[in-house]
């Protein structure tokens, strides 16, 4: 077990928007250490969002992340001999992490030619409150609502 808490390493802001969240998103998107490829995919997706919606692509992406991030989730906990799903509030960092991973995962599952096309489509859908990533958030909230009876077991 650790004696002290691990230090959070500071992230460099991305070159285009100067935002650390973009860097975190690109790091999540990245495969096999190919960061420049991940940046290209992200920036292409932002440009496609701007072309399709006639709005700022970056702002649409931020709105999509806010829409997809869950506020509550369920965590398993042993109580007596049974395992209960206990609803807990989600910290801001975990909310962003979940939103990013869901957006990327469900973008990859979409039909489209390139990952930039898929990511743009999923981001646009999420910003409107639609799409698979948004549905995942809704399902998570429903699960927490259904297990509200176990909320008093919080640790």
PDB file of C-alpha atoms in Angstrom:
ATOM      1  CA  UNK A   1       0.000   0.000   0.000  1.00  0.00           C
ATOM      2  CA  UNK A   2       1.178   3.538  -0.755  1.00  0.00           C
ATOM      3  CA  UNK A   3       2.402   5.798   2.019  1.00  0.00           C
ATOM      4  CA  UNK A   4       1.414   8.948   0.170  1.00  0.00           C
ATOM      5  CA  UNK A   5      -1.004   9.713  -2.599  1.00  0.00           C
ATOM      6  CA  UNK A   6       0.389   9.628  -6.125  1.00  0.00           C
ATOM      7  CA  UNK A   7       0.995  13.107  -7.537  1.00  0.00           C
ATOM      8  CA  UNK A   8      -1.106  14.219 -10.508  1.00  0.00           C
ATOM      9  CA  UNK A   9       1.183  14.954 -13.424  1.00  0.00           C
ATOM     10  CA  UNK A  10       0.373  18.259 -15.102  1.00  0.00           C
ATOM     11  CA  UNK A  11      -0.856  17.974 -18.683  1.00  0.00           C
ATOM     12  CA  UNK A  12       0.389  20.308 -21.373  1.00  0.00           C
ATOM     13  CA  UNK A  13      -2.388  22.242 -23.113  1.00  0.00           C
ATOM     14  CA  UNK A  14      -2.968  21.331 -26.752  1.00  0.00           C
ATOM     15  CA  UNK A  15      -1.378  23.565 -29.423  1.00  0.00           C
ATOM     16  CA  UNK A  16      -4.575  24.715 -31.175  1.00  0.00           C
ATOM     17  CA  UNK A  17      -7.049  25.499 -28.367  1.00  0.00           C
ATOM     18  CA  UNK A  18      -4.673  25.703 -25.389  1.00  0.00           C
ATOM     19  CA  UNK A  19      -6.928  23.393 -23.357  1.00  0.00           C
ATOM     20  CA  UNK A  20      -5.781  20.555 -21.101  1.00  0.00           C
ATOM     21  CA  UNK A  21      -9.084  18.723 -21.618  1.00  0.00           C
ATOM     22  CA  UNK A  22      -8.300  18.381 -25.318  1.00  0.00           C
ATOM     23  CA  UNK A  23      -4.929  16.830 -24.443  1.00  0.00           C
ATOM     24  CA  UNK A  24      -6.623  14.425 -22.026  1.00  0.00           C
ATOM     25  CA  UNK A  25      -9.184  13.495 -24.701  1.00  0.00           C
ATOM     26  CA  UNK A  26      -6.429  12.930 -27.283  1.00  0.00           C
ATOM     27  CA  UNK A  27      -4.499  10.785 -24.791  1.00  0.00           C
ATOM     28  CA  UNK A  28      -7.631   8.672 -24.341  1.00  0.00           C
ATOM     29  CA  UNK A  29      -8.126   8.484 -28.108  1.00  0.00           C
ATOM     30  CA  UNK A  30      -4.486   7.580 -28.769  1.00  0.00           C
ATOM     31  CA  UNK A  31      -3.504   4.010 -29.638  1.00  0.00           C
ATOM     32  CA  UNK A  32      -0.002   2.518 -29.606  1.00  0.00           C
ATOM     33  CA  UNK A  33       1.566   5.836 -28.569  1.00  0.00           C
ATOM     34  CA  UNK A  34       0.642   7.581 -31.837  1.00  0.00           C
ATOM     35  CA  UNK A  35      -0.209  10.986 -30.437  1.00  0.00           C
ATOM     36  CA  UNK A  36       0.143  12.980 -33.671  1.00  0.00           C
ATOM     37  CA  UNK A  37      -2.318  10.632 -35.381  1.00  0.00           C
ATOM     38  CA  UNK A  38      -4.737  11.074 -32.461  1.00  0.00           C
ATOM     39  CA  UNK A  39      -4.404  14.882 -32.657  1.00  0.00           C
ATOM     40  CA  UNK A  40      -5.068  14.760 -36.403  1.00  0.00           C
ATOM     41  CA  UNK A  41      -8.200  12.634 -35.873  1.00  0.00           C
ATOM     42  CA  UNK A  42      -9.461  15.020 -33.163  1.00  0.00           C
ATOM     43  CA  UNK A  43      -8.824  18.210 -35.137  1.00  0.00           C
ATOM     44  CA  UNK A  44     -10.390  16.696 -38.290  1.00  0.00           C
ATOM     45  CA  UNK A  45     -13.443  15.745 -36.233  1.00  0.00           C
ATOM     46  CA  UNK A  46     -13.708  19.289 -34.826  1.00  0.00           C
ATOM     47  CA  UNK A  47     -13.523  20.724 -38.376  1.00  0.00           C
ATOM     48  CA  UNK A  48     -16.222  18.297 -39.586  1.00  0.00           C
ATOM     49  CA  UNK A  49     -18.449  19.241 -36.646  1.00  0.00           C
ATOM     50  CA  UNK A  50     -18.035  22.927 -37.527  1.00  0.00           C
ATOM     51  CA  UNK A  51     -18.879  22.223 -41.194  1.00  0.00           C
ATOM     52  CA  UNK A  52     -21.963  20.141 -40.406  1.00  0.00           C
ATOM     53  CA  UNK A  53     -23.475  22.238 -37.605  1.00  0.00           C
ATOM     54  CA  UNK A  54     -22.331  25.701 -38.756  1.00  0.00           C
ATOM     55  CA  UNK A  55     -21.300  26.315 -35.123  1.00  0.00           C
ATOM     56  CA  UNK A  56     -17.977  26.302 -33.296  1.00  0.00           C
ATOM     57  CA  UNK A  57     -16.817  22.659 -33.309  1.00  0.00           C
ATOM     58  CA  UNK A  58     -14.807  23.062 -30.112  1.00  0.00           C
ATOM     59  CA  UNK A  59     -17.809  24.413 -28.180  1.00  0.00           C
ATOM     60  CA  UNK A  60     -20.002  21.605 -29.553  1.00  0.00           C
ATOM     61  CA  UNK A  61     -17.419  19.059 -28.356  1.00  0.00           C
ATOM     62  CA  UNK A  62     -17.358  20.608 -24.868  1.00  0.00           C
ATOM     63  CA  UNK A  63     -21.165  20.568 -24.747  1.00  0.00           C
ATOM     64  CA  UNK A  64     -21.170  16.894 -25.795  1.00  0.00           C
ATOM     65  CA  UNK A  65     -18.759  16.030 -22.961  1.00  0.00           C
ATOM     66  CA  UNK A  66     -20.984  17.820 -20.448  1.00  0.00           C
ATOM     67  CA  UNK A  67     -24.072  16.002 -21.779  1.00  0.00           C
ATOM     68  CA  UNK A  68     -22.467  12.543 -21.674  1.00  0.00           C
ATOM     69  CA  UNK A  69     -20.843  12.789 -18.224  1.00  0.00           C
ATOM     70  CA  UNK A  70     -22.913  10.988 -15.556  1.00  0.00           C
ATOM     71  CA  UNK A  71     -23.598  12.597 -12.171  1.00  0.00           C
ATOM     72  CA  UNK A  72     -24.269   9.287 -10.361  1.00  0.00           C
ATOM     73  CA  UNK A  73     -23.134   5.709 -10.901  1.00  0.00           C
ATOM     74  CA  UNK A  74     -23.492   2.399  -9.104  1.00  0.00           C
ATOM     75  CA  UNK A  75     -20.649   0.661  -7.297  1.00  0.00           C
ATOM     76  CA  UNK A  76     -20.692  -2.919  -6.058  1.00  0.00           C
ATOM     77  CA  UNK A  77     -20.312  -3.514  -2.331  1.00  0.00           C
ATOM     78  CA  UNK A  78     -20.578  -6.677  -0.260  1.00  0.00           C
ATOM     79  CA  UNK A  79     -23.196  -6.351   2.449  1.00  0.00           C
ATOM     80  CA  UNK A  80     -23.575  -9.501   4.492  1.00  0.00           C
ATOM     81  CA  UNK A  81     -23.542 -12.278   1.920  1.00  0.00           C
ATOM     82  CA  UNK A  82     -25.035 -10.247  -0.905  1.00  0.00           C
ATOM     83  CA  UNK A  83     -23.463  -7.873  -3.394  1.00  0.00           C
ATOM     84  CA  UNK A  84     -25.405  -4.622  -3.619  1.00  0.00           C
ATOM     85  CA  UNK A  85     -25.249  -1.966  -6.308  1.00  0.00           C
ATOM     86  CA  UNK A  86     -24.850   1.252  -4.337  1.00  0.00           C
ATOM     87  CA  UNK A  87     -25.481   4.587  -6.106  1.00  0.00           C
ATOM     88  CA  UNK A  88     -22.666   7.085  -5.543  1.00  0.00           C
ATOM     89  CA  UNK A  89     -21.977  10.566  -6.827  1.00  0.00           C
ATOM     90  CA  UNK A  90     -19.271  10.881  -9.469  1.00  0.00           C
ATOM     91  CA  UNK A  91     -16.316  13.232  -8.938  1.00  0.00           C
ATOM     92  CA  UNK A  92     -15.693  15.779 -11.700  1.00  0.00           C
ATOM     93  CA  UNK A  93     -12.482  14.125 -12.938  1.00  0.00           C
ATOM     94  CA  UNK A  94     -14.145  10.705 -13.168  1.00  0.00           C
ATOM     95  CA  UNK A  95     -17.185  12.246 -14.870  1.00  0.00           C
ATOM     96  CA  UNK A  96     -14.937  13.684 -17.588  1.00  0.00           C
ATOM     97  CA  UNK A  97     -13.032  10.402 -17.873  1.00  0.00           C
ATOM     98  CA  UNK A  98     -16.252   8.414 -18.315  1.00  0.00           C
ATOM     99  CA  UNK A  99     -17.624  10.931 -20.823  1.00  0.00           C
ATOM    100  CA  UNK A 100     -14.441  10.762 -22.907  1.00  0.00           C
ATOM    101  CA  UNK A 101     -14.180   6.983 -22.899  1.00  0.00           C
ATOM    102  CA  UNK A 102     -17.874   6.515 -23.743  1.00  0.00           C
ATOM    103  CA  UNK A 103     -17.709   9.098 -26.534  1.00  0.00           C
ATOM    104  CA  UNK A 104     -14.649   7.412 -28.065  1.00  0.00           C
ATOM    105  CA  UNK A 105     -15.946   3.851 -27.603  1.00  0.00           C
ATOM    106  CA  UNK A 106     -19.359   4.515 -29.131  1.00  0.00           C
ATOM    107  CA  UNK A 107     -17.851   6.626 -31.901  1.00  0.00           C
ATOM    108  CA  UNK A 108     -15.740   3.612 -32.866  1.00  0.00           C
ATOM    109  CA  UNK A 109     -18.859   1.434 -33.014  1.00  0.00           C
ATOM    110  CA  UNK A 110     -20.615   3.811 -35.441  1.00  0.00           C
ATOM    111  CA  UNK A 111     -20.640   3.303 -39.176  1.00  0.00           C
ATOM    112  CA  UNK A 112     -18.448   5.705 -41.100  1.00  0.00           C
ATOM    113  CA  UNK A 113     -15.344   5.819 -43.215  1.00  0.00           C
ATOM    114  CA  UNK A 114     -12.771   7.328 -40.864  1.00  0.00           C
ATOM    115  CA  UNK A 115     -12.539   7.676 -37.094  1.00  0.00           C
ATOM    116  CA  UNK A 116     -12.777  11.465 -37.522  1.00  0.00           C
ATOM    117  CA  UNK A 117     -16.158  11.033 -39.292  1.00  0.00           C
ATOM    118  CA  UNK A 118     -17.398   8.670 -36.585  1.00  0.00           C
ATOM    119  CA  UNK A 119     -16.193  10.907 -33.754  1.00  0.00           C
ATOM    120  CA  UNK A 120     -17.797  13.963 -35.360  1.00  0.00           C
ATOM    121  CA  UNK A 121     -21.122  12.144 -35.769  1.00  0.00           C
ATOM    122  CA  UNK A 122     -21.146  10.841 -32.190  1.00  0.00           C
ATOM    123  CA  UNK A 123     -20.141  14.249 -30.801  1.00  0.00           C
ATOM    124  CA  UNK A 124     -22.916  16.027 -32.712  1.00  0.00           C
ATOM    125  CA  UNK A 125     -25.440  13.438 -31.511  1.00  0.00           C
ATOM    126  CA  UNK A 126     -24.213  13.726 -27.904  1.00  0.00           C
ATOM    127  CA  UNK A 127     -24.390  17.528 -27.956  1.00  0.00           C
ATOM    128  CA  UNK A 128     -28.067  17.233 -28.980  1.00  0.00           C
ATOM    129  CA  UNK A 129     -28.781  14.658 -26.258  1.00  0.00           C
ATOM    130  CA  UNK A 130     -28.875  11.674 -28.610  1.00  0.00           C
ATOM    131  CA  UNK A 131     -26.551   8.844 -29.594  1.00  0.00           C
ATOM    132  CA  UNK A 132     -25.178   5.738 -27.906  1.00  0.00           C
ATOM    133  CA  UNK A 133     -22.875   7.588 -25.481  1.00  0.00           C
ATOM    134  CA  UNK A 134     -25.785   9.694 -24.203  1.00  0.00           C
ATOM    135  CA  UNK A 135     -27.913   6.539 -23.902  1.00  0.00           C
ATOM    136  CA  UNK A 136     -25.150   4.969 -21.767  1.00  0.00           C
ATOM    137  CA  UNK A 137     -25.365   7.948 -19.394  1.00  0.00           C
ATOM    138  CA  UNK A 138     -29.145   7.604 -19.209  1.00  0.00           C
ATOM    139  CA  UNK A 139     -28.823   3.863 -18.486  1.00  0.00           C
ATOM    140  CA  UNK A 140     -26.301   4.601 -15.720  1.00  0.00           C
ATOM    141  CA  UNK A 141     -28.692   7.098 -14.143  1.00  0.00           C
ATOM    142  CA  UNK A 142     -31.595   4.622 -14.398  1.00  0.00           C
ATOM    143  CA  UNK A 143     -29.485   1.941 -12.709  1.00  0.00           C
ATOM    144  CA  UNK A 144     -28.643   4.343  -9.871  1.00  0.00           C
ATOM    145  CA  UNK A 145     -32.310   5.329  -9.525  1.00  0.00           C
ATOM    146  CA  UNK A 146     -33.389   1.677  -9.396  1.00  0.00           C
ATOM    147  CA  UNK A 147     -30.882   0.940  -6.611  1.00  0.00           C
ATOM    148  CA  UNK A 148     -31.687   4.026  -4.553  1.00  0.00           C
ATOM    149  CA  UNK A 149     -32.883   1.760  -1.738  1.00  0.00           C
ATOM    150  CA  UNK A 150     -29.269   0.727  -1.047  1.00  0.00           C
ATOM    151  CA  UNK A 151     -27.983   4.328  -0.812  1.00  0.00           C
ATOM    152  CA  UNK A 152     -27.710   4.089   2.991  1.00  0.00           C
ATOM    153  CA  UNK A 153     -24.906   1.483   2.607  1.00  0.00           C
ATOM    154  CA  UNK A 154     -22.456   4.134   1.425  1.00  0.00           C
ATOM    155  CA  UNK A 155     -19.009   3.676   2.909  1.00  0.00           C
TER     156      UNK A 155
END
